[in-house]
Amino acid sequence: MLSLTRLLIISLLLAGLFSCVKEEIKITEFDYGIQPQFGVPIANVTILAERLIENYNEDGLIDVSENGSISLIYRDTINPLSAADLLNAKGFDYKDTIQLTSVEFDELIDLGSFTVQSDEIYAFQTNEGDRLDSVRFASGGLFLNVFSEGTFPISGFIKIFNADNTEAISIDFTDNTPPINIANEVSLENIRFLFHNSDDISNGLRIQYEVTLSSEGLGNSEPVFIELGMLDFSIKRAGGFIAPRRIDFEDETVEISLFDDPNVANVRIEDPRINFNFENDFGLGMGLFIDELTGKNVNGETMVIDGANINQLPPIAASQQMGVPALSTLIIDNELMTPTVTDLMYFGPNKLIGDFGLIINPESIDNVFITNEDELKMNFEVQVPLFGSIANFLLVDTTALDLGNLMEDTENISEIEALDIRLIVENGFPFDAGVQIVFTDSLFNPIDALFESPQLVFSAAPVNLVVAEGDPEYGRAIGTTKTITDVRIPKSKILGLENATQMIITVFGNSAGNGNHPIRLFSNDAFDVKLGAKATLNLSSDD
Amino acid sequence: MIRAISILFFVMLFSVSGLYSQQSGQVGVFDFLPQSVYANPALRPAGRINIGLPGLSQVYFDHGNNWFKPGDNLVADANGKVTLDAEKILGSIDEFAYTGQNLGFELIHVGFRFGKHYVHARAAERVQIGLTIPKDIFYLGVYGNVGDHKFEDNTVNMSGLGIDAIHFREYGIGYNYELNKKWSFGLTAKYLYGMERIETEQSTLKLRTDPETYNMQTSGSFIVNTSGIYGSASGGDEDIHDDIKTYLLGLKNTGFGGDIGVVYRPIEKLQVEFSANDLGFIKWKTDVANYGTNDASFAYNGIDLTDFIFVEGSDFNDAFQARLDTLLDDLEDAYNFTRTEEQFTTSLNGYLRYGASYEVLSNEKFVGKAWLSVYHGILDSEVPFSFSIGYNQKFWKAIQADVHFTKRAHFSPSLGAGLSLNAGPFQIYCLAENLRFTRFAKIVVVDNDNPQDESSFVYFENPQDVRVHVGINLTFGLKKEDSPGGRPMKR
């Protein structure tokens, strides 16, 4: 048996043989020696043309046709024309005076009473030339005033008769206490007058009255004044012949915000329209006559088109049935106007001012009807189809910039060596576009820019030029163009933006083909953007 | 920086891969050691009575790291600037990077032989921790998801990423019967008491990055089951470690296992062995937490601004925040961070062992034999294939020494040795699979801002397949067994 001592010595020898620190590695600075690159998607957005236009064109409407083509509509709604505006009825104001002669006075004293009668046809006042058959009132009142300074009691009646001799209204009156002052009123609600129309009188009503004076002896005979008139009336319905007349509209203005930006230049719109839309409740036709159209741009310049250079427009249809309005749209296109509507739009007017007149019943139709609920609703609009070309458009926007957090984070994240921003655009719009972002200080002194020089980043989608130019599909985007842009932002560049407080964003470009041929924008044309970032980390530094 | 490097080495030291509960390949050859029954319960230790010193009879240490060697991977210049050679690390990994550590302490071991029978009883505390990292994760860290390395189908394949850890106590009773000179049979029945467990049940995660848009998409599944972890991590009342008595004896994580083996001696000097070891399971019921999802499908294509791109000011901020919140909710739904409490069962890492030995030198004082053994895992076991061949020599009855060559899957070949010294009943031993374990690299980290501030770490120079058994036993009856029989002749 080996002694314990020998065992221990053997063990130590064996341990010493095999255990030793092979090497020492002293680290004063550690370098991971790797520069991994991590890519993450940041955001994505798909912008449809219709949505883009909606956002950009807040003041206008968007019209999408059946095939999806987009038009911008700028509209001015004109105050509707009511029945009262059309008829301009004034009613009547009948006055008469009874003055007894001496013989009549004596008869009054002798007999104790004397009666005076009158029966005549009196005209209901409307516009000159109207020959109404009837009028039914919706509201209003008929007042009768009889007054006299004389001392004789008075009694009597006054009646209005229709053309068919039926009694329309009858008012009795009496006053036994001098001075005589009688004021009566009856409602005209739902009262119908049938008028006499002849060579001598139009819109006539037969007014008959009888006034009896009473006497119990001597007295003072003074004139008796009779007044019969209409108060605050409205016509519920009227029929007959309404004489043609003109109602003028001046300075009706359409705001075309598309041209508010003076930088929107060199825009040629193919086939724009100036439309007049009518919704006619009246049972009579009308006509539109344009006196003058004036375009005014943001610089204050004007372009005037005289009405004589605009072809006659078709009539405005009459309602054929009560309660069913007739719709009419009168269109002025390039063929009806000289210079053309395209020329007018090329001028870039942000206001279009119209002076025009409505001719009521231009064809002198005899039997027409109107009711008090009838209106003529109308608007005046400019329709701008997104079909045309634009060369060298330029949009500039300035926005405040706050990179404080980014600066702080960048200084703290020392491992980020560089940041590559990747922009992937699938452009389904028929526009080439470029963007430049310039970072400036508070005095707008440039500090840095996204690109060294402005460049077209998004190429236009291919467009259909195979069909004829008049074809609705001409100029339509028929595919997409994909562009991938990488912008490297080294850390030094990020830190250099420390003093940047403003960011000037400039978007520029033109329609496909450098703006040399028209393109057409459709509602489902899409612009898809994907934004990603690739961070290159440098884990070499010892921090 | 010091902290970062410290963490790195801490992780490497104590992070572990695969539950390689495998003993040293030479254990079965050391018949002086009562622990030889671990290799095959049919093997019979030389001592008649064997008593392991409590807590010291076997301390087992196993560290494996197939991807990092300080001397190779840390390149220093004259100024003390040390660069990590990432390419070299990548070159040393085949499909997975394994980092693992096992610790075992035999609490008690008692065995005795009577006639043809040998019975032993033992208890051991075993801790096994493993971390498996697919190579694609290393590529991801070195190159990023859109760097110079092209992932297959632009996809980082993280399938197999897993952490597995277990701490359990094993109570075993073994019986060995020598049928005749040719055959011996043995089996060990074990009662298993589980204490902590982390198990990666499923791991098939993948991350695809579109090379053009950087859009990301995850898929696959990842499920982790734990027991005994949630309570202490959450700091709540469920911490099983608060009550030491409950922790040591009162947990409900129980299971059973066993070893079974046979030894056959076809001819006098040749011995052939076969055993199935560590067959067993534990059912985990205490402080159970399950996390993960069967469907980790999630796609991130950036924040979709389509609905509110034209909104300005605070409305945009609100809409953006709402979209962000929705995205986070979707992410949480996809990855299912909610804890469930489903009990689960895990198997031990069972393995089969085939051994053979042949006496090449045999006399009264010296017995030497050549041997070989092969291990491999069975079913879902993570025990890798291992082959060892060596020579074992006994000197008198006091020394048993061994030298051998081992090749274990995923690790480079190694030269191992073992030594057992008997001084009377007192026995001390040390078995090592990889002699390189004795050679260390000392890493000293100096704080540049304060050069007096130094931290140092020691790590294996070659950390591949480091397995060491050390222990102290009391063995009795060695001499009697080997003394020639009969009465001395008298002239």
Coordinates of C-alpha atoms in Angstrom, one line a residue, chain B:
Chain B
M1 CA -18.0 47.5 -21.5
I2 CA -16.8 45.6 -18.5
R3 CA -20.3 44.7 -17.6
A4 CA -21.0 43.6 -21.2
I5 CA -18.0 41.3 -21.3
S6 CA -18.7 40.0 -17.8
I7 CA -22.2 39.1 -18.9
L8 CA -20.8 37.4 -22.0
F9 CA -18.6 35.1 -20.0
F10 CA -21.1 34.6 -17.3
V11 CA -23.5 33.4 -19.9
M12 CA -21.0 31.1 -21.4
L13 CA -20.0 29.6 -18.1
F14 CA -23.4 29.0 -16.8
S15 CA -25.5 28.8 -19.8
V16 CA -26.0 25.3 -20.9
S17 CA -27.1 23.3 -23.8
G18 CA -28.8 20.0 -23.9
L19 CA -29.3 17.9 -20.9
Y20 CA -26.3 15.7 -21.4
S21 CA -26.5 13.7 -18.2
Q22 CA -24.0 11.3 -19.5
Q23 CA -21.2 10.1 -17.3
S24 CA -17.6 9.9 -18.4
G25 CA -17.0 7.0 -20.8
Q26 CA -14.4 5.5 -18.5
V27 CA -16.5 5.2 -15.4
G28 CA -17.5 1.7 -16.3
V29 CA -13.9 0.6 -16.5
F30 CA -12.9 1.7 -13.1
D31 CA -14.1 -1.2 -11.1
F32 CA -12.3 0.2 -8.0
L33 CA -15.0 2.8 -7.9
P34 CA -18.4 2.0 -6.5
Q35 CA -19.7 4.6 -9.0
S36 CA -18.9 2.2 -11.8
V37 CA -22.5 1.0 -11.5
Y38 CA -23.6 4.3 -13.0
A39 CA -22.3 3.0 -16.3
N40 CA -24.0 -0.3 -16.1
P41 CA -25.9 -1.7 -13.1
A42 CA -24.7 -5.1 -13.9
L43 CA -21.1 -4.1 -13.3
R44 CA -19.7 -5.0 -9.9
P45 CA -17.3 -2.8 -8.0
A46 CA -14.2 -4.5 -6.6
G47 CA -14.8 -3.6 -3.0
R48 CA -17.0 -5.7 -0.9
I49 CA -18.4 -2.8 1.1
N50 CA -18.4 0.7 -0.5
I51 CA -19.4 3.9 1.3
G52 CA -19.3 7.2 -0.4
L53 CA -18.4 10.2 1.7
P54 CA -21.7 12.1 1.9
G55 CA -21.7 14.9 -0.5
L56 CA -18.2 14.1 -1.7
S57 CA -18.4 10.7 -3.1
Q58 CA -19.0 12.0 -6.6
V59 CA -18.9 15.6 -7.8
Y60 CA -19.6 15.6 -11.4
F61 CA -18.9 18.6 -13.6
D62 CA -19.7 18.7 -17.3
H63 CA -19.2 21.8 -19.5
G64 CA -19.6 21.8 -23.2
N65 CA -19.2 24.6 -25.6
N66 CA -18.6 23.9 -29.2
W67 CA -18.2 27.4 -30.6
F68 CA -16.1 29.6 -28.4
K69 CA -12.4 29.3 -27.5
P70 CA -10.8 32.4 -26.0
G71 CA -7.4 31.8 -27.4
D72 CA -8.8 31.4 -31.0
N73 CA -11.6 33.8 -31.0
L74 CA -10.2 36.8 -29.1
V75 CA -7.4 38.4 -31.1
A76 CA -5.4 40.9 -29.2
D77 CA -3.0 43.5 -30.5
A78 CA -0.1 45.1 -28.7
N79 CA -2.2 47.9 -27.3
G80 CA -4.7 45.6 -25.5
K81 CA -7.3 46.1 -28.1
V82 CA -9.1 42.7 -28.4
T83 CA -11.2 41.9 -31.4
L84 CA -13.8 39.1 -31.4
D85 CA -13.2 37.0 -34.5
A86 CA -16.8 36.4 -35.4
E87 CA -16.0 34.6 -38.6
K88 CA -14.0 32.0 -36.7
I89 CA -16.8 31.5 -34.4
L90 CA -19.2 30.9 -37.2
G91 CA -16.7 28.5 -38.8
S92 CA -16.7 26.4 -35.7
I93 CA -20.4 25.9 -35.6
D94 CA -22.0 23.3 -37.7
E95 CA -25.8 23.6 -37.4
F96 CA -26.2 24.5 -33.8
A97 CA -24.1 26.1 -31.1
Y98 CA -24.2 24.2 -27.9
T99 CA -23.3 25.5 -24.6
G100 CA -24.0 23.4 -21.7
Q101 CA -23.3 22.6 -18.1
N102 CA -24.2 19.7 -15.8
L103 CA -23.5 19.4 -12.1
G104 CA -24.0 16.4 -10.0
F105 CA -23.5 15.8 -6.3
E106 CA -23.8 12.3 -4.9
L107 CA -25.4 12.8 -1.5
I108 CA -24.9 9.3 -0.4
H109 CA -23.7 6.0 -1.8
V110 CA -23.7 2.7 0.0
G111 CA -23.1 -0.7 -1.6
F112 CA -22.3 -4.1 -0.4
R113 CA -21.7 -7.5 -1.8
F114 CA -22.9 -10.8 -0.4
G115 CA -22.4 -13.9 -2.4
K116 CA -23.5 -13.4 -5.9
H117 CA -25.5 -10.3 -5.1
Y118 CA -24.5 -6.7 -4.9
V119 CA -26.9 -4.1 -3.6
H120 CA -26.4 -0.4 -3.5
A121 CA -28.4 2.6 -2.6
R122 CA -27.6 6.1 -3.5
A123 CA -29.0 9.6 -3.7
A124 CA -27.8 12.4 -5.9
E125 CA -28.6 15.9 -6.7
R126 CA -28.4 16.7 -10.4
V127 CA -28.6 20.0 -12.2
Q128 CA -28.5 20.2 -15.9
I129 CA -28.9 23.3 -18.0
G130 CA -28.6 23.7 -21.7
L131 CA -28.9 26.3 -24.4
T132 CA -29.1 25.5 -28.0
I133 CA -28.7 28.3 -30.5
P134 CA -29.2 27.7 -34.2
K135 CA -26.4 29.0 -36.3
D136 CA -28.8 31.4 -38.1
I137 CA -29.1 33.4 -34.9
F138 CA -25.3 33.9 -34.9
Y139 CA -25.5 35.0 -38.5
L140 CA -28.3 37.4 -37.5
G141 CA -26.2 38.9 -34.8
V142 CA -23.1 39.2 -37.0
Y143 CA -24.6 40.3 -40.2
G144 CA -28.1 41.5 -39.4
N145 CA -31.2 40.5 -41.3
V146 CA -30.3 42.4 -44.4
G147 CA -26.6 42.3 -44.3
D148 CA -24.1 40.5 -46.4
H149 CA -25.1 37.0 -45.4
K150 CA -27.9 35.6 -47.5
F151 CA -30.2 33.5 -45.5
E152 CA -32.0 30.7 -47.2
D153 CA -35.2 32.0 -48.6
N154 CA -34.3 35.3 -46.7
T155 CA -35.4 33.5 -43.6
V156 CA -33.6 33.3 -40.2
N157 CA -34.4 29.8 -39.1
M158 CA -34.5 29.7 -35.4
S159 CA -35.9 26.2 -35.2
G160 CA -34.2 24.3 -32.4
L161 CA -33.6 27.4 -30.3
G162 CA -34.1 26.1 -26.8
I163 CA -33.3 26.4 -23.2
D164 CA -33.6 23.3 -21.1
A165 CA -32.8 23.1 -17.5
I166 CA -33.6 20.7 -14.8
H167 CA -32.8 20.3 -11.1
F168 CA -33.9 17.1 -9.5
R169 CA -32.9 14.6 -6.9
E170 CA -32.5 11.0 -7.6
Y171 CA -32.9 8.2 -5.1
G172 CA -31.8 4.9 -6.4
I173 CA -31.6 1.3 -5.3
G174 CA -29.6 -1.0 -7.4
Y175 CA -29.3 -4.8 -7.5
N176 CA -26.7 -6.8 -9.3
Y177 CA -26.7 -10.6 -9.6
E178 CA -23.8 -12.7 -10.9
L179 CA -25.5 -15.6 -12.5
N180 CA -22.4 -17.4 -13.4
K181 CA -18.9 -16.6 -14.6
K182 CA -20.3 -15.5 -17.9
W183 CA -23.4 -13.6 -17.1
S184 CA -24.2 -10.8 -14.7
F185 CA -27.4 -8.8 -14.6
G186 CA -28.3 -5.6 -12.8
L187 CA -30.9 -3.0 -12.5
T188 CA -31.4 0.2 -10.6
A189 CA -34.8 1.6 -9.6
K190 CA -35.0 5.3 -9.1
Y191 CA -37.4 7.7 -7.5
L192 CA -37.1 11.1 -9.0
Y193 CA -37.9 14.3 -7.1
G194 CA -38.1 17.3 -9.4
M195 CA -37.3 20.8 -8.1
E196 CA -37.0 23.2 -11.1
R197 CA -37.5 22.7 -14.7
I198 CA -37.4 24.8 -17.9
E199 CA -38.3 22.9 -21.0
T200 CA -38.6 24.1 -24.5
E201 CA -41.4 22.0 -25.8
Q202 CA -41.6 23.4 -29.3
S203 CA -39.3 25.6 -31.1
T204 CA -39.8 26.2 -34.8
L205 CA -39.6 30.0 -35.0
K206 CA -38.6 31.6 -38.3
L207 CA -38.2 35.2 -39.3
R208 CA -38.4 36.2 -42.9
T209 CA -37.3 39.6 -44.1
D210 CA -38.1 40.8 -47.5
P211 CA -34.8 41.9 -49.0
E212 CA -36.5 44.7 -50.9
T213 CA -39.1 46.2 -48.5
Y214 CA -37.7 44.8 -45.2
N215 CA -41.2 43.5 -44.4
M216 CA -41.0 41.0 -41.6
Q217 CA -42.9 37.9 -41.1
T218 CA -42.6 35.4 -38.2
S219 CA -44.0 31.9 -38.2
G220 CA -43.7 28.7 -36.3
S221 CA -44.2 27.9 -32.7
F222 CA -42.4 28.3 -29.4
I223 CA -43.6 26.8 -26.2
V224 CA -41.7 26.8 -22.9
N225 CA -42.9 25.0 -19.9
T226 CA -41.5 25.8 -16.5
S227 CA -41.8 24.5 -13.0
G228 CA -40.5 26.2 -9.8
I229 CA -39.5 29.3 -11.7
Y230 CA -42.6 31.5 -12.0
G231 CA -43.0 32.0 -8.2
S232 CA -39.5 33.3 -7.6
A233 CA -39.5 35.3 -10.8
S234 CA -42.7 37.0 -10.1
G235 CA -41.9 37.6 -6.4
G236 CA -45.3 36.4 -5.4
D237 CA -46.6 33.9 -2.8
E238 CA -45.9 30.9 -5.0
D239 CA -42.2 31.0 -4.6
I240 CA -41.3 27.4 -3.7
H241 CA -38.0 28.5 -2.3
D242 CA -39.5 30.5 0.5
D243 CA -40.1 27.4 2.6
I244 CA -37.0 25.3 2.7
K245 CA -38.7 22.2 4.0
T246 CA -41.3 22.3 1.3
Y247 CA -38.7 23.0 -1.3
L248 CA -36.5 20.1 -0.3
L249 CA -39.1 17.5 0.5
G250 CA -42.6 18.8 -0.2
L251 CA -42.9 19.5 -3.9
K252 CA -45.3 17.4 -6.0
N253 CA -43.0 16.9 -9.0
T254 CA -42.3 13.2 -8.8
G255 CA -41.3 10.5 -11.2
F256 CA -39.6 7.2 -11.6
G257 CA -36.7 5.9 -13.6
G258 CA -34.3 3.1 -13.8
D259 CA -31.2 1.6 -15.3
I260 CA -30.9 -1.9 -16.6
G261 CA -27.8 -3.7 -17.8
V262 CA -26.1 -7.0 -18.5
V263 CA -22.5 -8.1 -18.6
Y264 CA -21.3 -11.1 -20.6
R265 CA -18.0 -12.7 -20.5
P266 CA -17.8 -15.1 -23.5
I267 CA -14.1 -15.9 -22.8
E268 CA -12.0 -15.3 -19.7
K269 CA -10.4 -12.1 -20.7
L270 CA -13.2 -10.6 -22.7
Q271 CA -16.2 -8.7 -21.3
V272 CA -19.1 -7.3 -23.2
E273 CA -21.5 -4.9 -21.6
F274 CA -24.9 -3.5 -22.5
S275 CA -27.1 -1.1 -20.5
A276 CA -30.0 1.2 -20.8
N277 CA -29.6 4.1 -18.5
D278 CA -31.6 7.1 -17.3
L279 CA -34.9 5.8 -18.4
G280 CA -37.5 7.7 -16.6
F281 CA -39.8 10.6 -16.4
I282 CA -40.9 13.4 -14.0
K283 CA -44.4 14.8 -13.9
W284 CA -44.3 18.5 -13.0
K285 CA -47.1 19.9 -10.9
T286 CA -45.8 22.6 -8.6
D287 CA -45.5 26.2 -9.6
V288 CA -46.1 25.4 -13.3
A289 CA -46.1 28.0 -15.9
N290 CA -46.4 27.6 -19.7
Y291 CA -45.7 30.3 -22.2
G292 CA -45.7 30.4 -25.9
T293 CA -47.8 29.7 -28.9
N294 CA -48.5 27.1 -31.5
D295 CA -48.8 29.7 -34.1
A296 CA -46.4 32.6 -34.0
S297 CA -47.5 34.0 -37.3
F298 CA -47.1 37.7 -37.4
A299 CA -46.4 40.1 -40.2
Y300 CA -45.1 43.6 -39.9
N301 CA -45.1 45.7 -43.0
G302 CA -44.7 49.1 -41.3
I303 CA -47.4 51.3 -40.0
D304 CA -50.2 51.6 -42.5
L305 CA -50.9 55.3 -42.9
T306 CA -53.5 55.0 -45.6
D307 CA -56.5 55.8 -43.6
F308 CA -55.1 59.0 -42.0
I309 CA -52.3 60.2 -44.2
F310 CA -54.1 63.4 -44.9
V311 CA -55.1 64.1 -41.3
E312 CA -53.0 66.8 -39.6
G313 CA -52.0 67.8 -36.2
S314 CA -53.2 66.1 -33.1
D315 CA -55.7 64.0 -35.1
F316 CA -52.8 62.5 -37.0
N317 CA -50.9 61.8 -33.7
D318 CA -54.0 60.2 -32.2
A319 CA -54.6 58.0 -35.2
F320 CA -51.0 57.0 -35.4
Q321 CA -51.0 56.1 -31.8
A322 CA -54.1 54.1 -32.2
R323 CA -52.6 52.2 -35.1
L324 CA -49.5 51.5 -33.1
D325 CA -51.5 50.2 -30.2
T326 CA -53.4 47.9 -32.5
L327 CA -50.1 46.6 -33.8
L328 CA -48.8 45.9 -30.3
D329 CA -52.0 44.1 -29.4
D330 CA -51.7 41.9 -32.5
L331 CA -48.1 41.2 -31.5
E332 CA -49.1 40.2 -28.1
D333 CA -51.9 38.0 -29.4
A334 CA -49.5 36.3 -31.8
Y335 CA -47.0 35.5 -29.1
N336 CA -49.4 34.7 -26.3
F337 CA -47.5 36.0 -23.3
T338 CA -50.2 34.9 -21.0
R339 CA -49.3 32.2 -18.5
T340 CA -51.1 29.0 -18.4
E341 CA -50.7 26.3 -15.7
E342 CA -50.8 23.0 -17.4
Q343 CA -48.9 20.2 -15.8
F344 CA -46.4 18.5 -18.0
T345 CA -44.2 15.5 -18.0
T346 CA -40.6 15.3 -19.2
S347 CA -38.5 12.4 -19.8
L348 CA -34.9 11.9 -18.6
N349 CA -32.3 11.8 -21.3
G350 CA -32.0 8.1 -21.6
Y351 CA -29.2 6.5 -23.4
L352 CA -27.8 3.1 -24.3
R353 CA -24.3 2.1 -23.6
Y354 CA -22.3 -0.6 -25.3
G355 CA -19.0 -1.5 -23.7
A356 CA -16.3 -4.1 -24.1
S357 CA -12.9 -4.7 -22.5
Y358 CA -10.1 -7.2 -23.0
E359 CA -7.4 -8.0 -20.5
V360 CA -4.0 -7.5 -22.2
L361 CA -1.9 -7.6 -19.2
S362 CA -2.6 -9.7 -16.2
N363 CA -0.5 -10.8 -13.3
E364 CA -0.8 -10.7 -9.6
K365 CA 0.1 -7.0 -9.3
F366 CA -0.8 -5.5 -12.6
V367 CA -3.9 -5.9 -14.6
G368 CA -4.3 -3.9 -17.7
K369 CA -7.1 -4.0 -20.2
A370 CA -8.1 -2.3 -23.4
W371 CA -11.6 -1.1 -23.6
L372 CA -14.1 0.8 -25.7
S373 CA -17.6 2.2 -25.0
V374 CA -20.2 3.7 -27.2
Y375 CA -23.1 5.8 -26.0
H376 CA -26.1 7.2 -27.8
G377 CA -29.4 8.7 -26.8
I378 CA -32.8 7.0 -27.3
L379 CA -36.1 8.4 -28.3
D380 CA -36.1 12.1 -27.6
S381 CA -33.0 12.1 -25.6
E382 CA -30.5 14.7 -26.3
V383 CA -27.5 12.5 -25.3
P384 CA -25.2 12.7 -28.3
F385 CA -23.3 9.8 -29.8
S386 CA -20.0 9.3 -28.0
F387 CA -17.3 6.8 -28.7
S388 CA -14.4 6.1 -26.4
I389 CA -11.4 3.8 -26.6
G390 CA -8.7 3.5 -24.0
Y391 CA -6.5 1.5 -21.8
N392 CA -6.9 0.9 -18.1
Q393 CA -4.2 -0.2 -15.8
K394 CA -4.2 -1.3 -12.2
F395 CA -1.1 -1.1 -10.1
W396 CA -1.3 -3.4 -7.1
K397 CA -4.5 -2.7 -5.3
A398 CA -3.9 0.9 -4.9
I399 CA -3.9 2.6 -8.2
Q400 CA -6.1 2.4 -11.1
A401 CA -5.2 4.6 -14.0
D402 CA -6.7 5.1 -17.4
V403 CA -6.0 6.9 -20.6
H404 CA -8.4 7.1 -23.5
F405 CA -9.6 8.8 -26.6
T406 CA -13.1 10.1 -26.9
K407 CA -15.1 11.5 -29.8
R408 CA -18.4 13.0 -28.9
A409 CA -20.8 14.4 -31.5
H410 CA -20.6 18.1 -32.1
F411 CA -17.3 18.3 -30.2
S412 CA -13.8 17.8 -31.3
P413 CA -12.0 14.6 -30.2
S414 CA -10.3 14.7 -26.9
L415 CA -7.8 12.8 -24.8
G416 CA -8.9 11.9 -21.4
A417 CA -7.5 10.2 -18.4
G418 CA -8.5 9.0 -15.0
L419 CA -6.9 8.0 -11.7
S420 CA -8.1 6.3 -8.7
L421 CA -5.9 6.0 -5.6
N422 CA -6.6 3.7 -2.7
A423 CA -4.9 4.2 0.6
G424 CA -6.4 1.4 2.7
P425 CA -10.1 2.0 2.6
F426 CA -9.6 5.6 1.7
Q427 CA -10.2 6.2 -2.0
I428 CA -9.8 9.3 -4.0
Y429 CA -10.4 9.6 -7.7
C430 CA -10.5 11.9 -10.6
L431 CA -11.7 11.1 -14.0
A432 CA -11.6 13.6 -16.9
E433 CA -12.8 13.2 -20.4
N434 CA -10.8 16.1 -21.8
L435 CA -7.4 16.8 -20.3
R436 CA -7.5 20.3 -21.8
F437 CA -9.8 21.2 -19.0
T438 CA -6.8 21.9 -16.9
R439 CA -5.6 24.6 -19.2
F440 CA -7.2 28.0 -18.8
A441 CA -7.3 31.3 -20.4
K442 CA -7.4 34.2 -18.0
I443 CA -9.3 37.2 -19.4
V444 CA -8.6 40.4 -17.7
V445 CA -10.8 43.4 -18.4
V446 CA -9.4 46.8 -17.7
D447 CA -11.6 49.9 -17.3
N448 CA -10.0 52.5 -19.6
D449 CA -11.4 55.3 -17.5
N450 CA -10.0 53.8 -14.3
P451 CA -7.1 51.5 -15.2
Q452 CA -6.9 50.3 -11.6
D453 CA -10.3 48.8 -12.0
E454 CA -9.8 45.3 -13.3
S455 CA -12.0 42.3 -13.6
S456 CA -10.7 38.9 -14.5
F457 CA -12.3 35.7 -15.5
V458 CA -10.9 32.3 -16.1
Y459 CA -12.3 30.1 -18.7
F460 CA -11.3 26.8 -20.3
E461 CA -8.9 27.3 -23.1
N462 CA -10.7 24.5 -25.0
P463 CA -14.1 24.2 -23.5
Q464 CA -15.3 21.4 -25.6
D465 CA -16.5 18.4 -23.8
V466 CA -15.1 19.0 -20.4
R467 CA -16.3 16.3 -18.1
V468 CA -14.8 15.7 -14.7
H469 CA -15.6 13.3 -11.9
V470 CA -14.0 13.7 -8.6
G471 CA -14.8 12.0 -5.4
I472 CA -13.9 10.3 -2.2
N473 CA -15.1 6.9 -1.1
L474 CA -14.4 4.3 1.5
T475 CA -14.0 0.9 0.1
F476 CA -13.5 -2.3 2.1
G477 CA -12.7 -5.8 1.1
L478 CA -10.6 -5.1 -2.0
K479 CA -7.7 -7.1 -0.7
K480 CA -9.8 -10.0 0.4
E481 CA -11.4 -10.4 -3.0
D482 CA -8.1 -10.4 -4.8
S483 CA -6.1 -12.6 -2.5
P484 CA -5.5 -16.1 -3.8
G485 CA -7.9 -18.6 -2.2
G486 CA -7.0 -21.6 0.0
R487 CA -4.6 -22.3 2.8
P488 CA -0.9 -21.8 2.4
M489 CA 1.0 -25.0 1.8
K490 CA 3.5 -26.1 4.4
R491 CA 6.6 -27.8 3.5

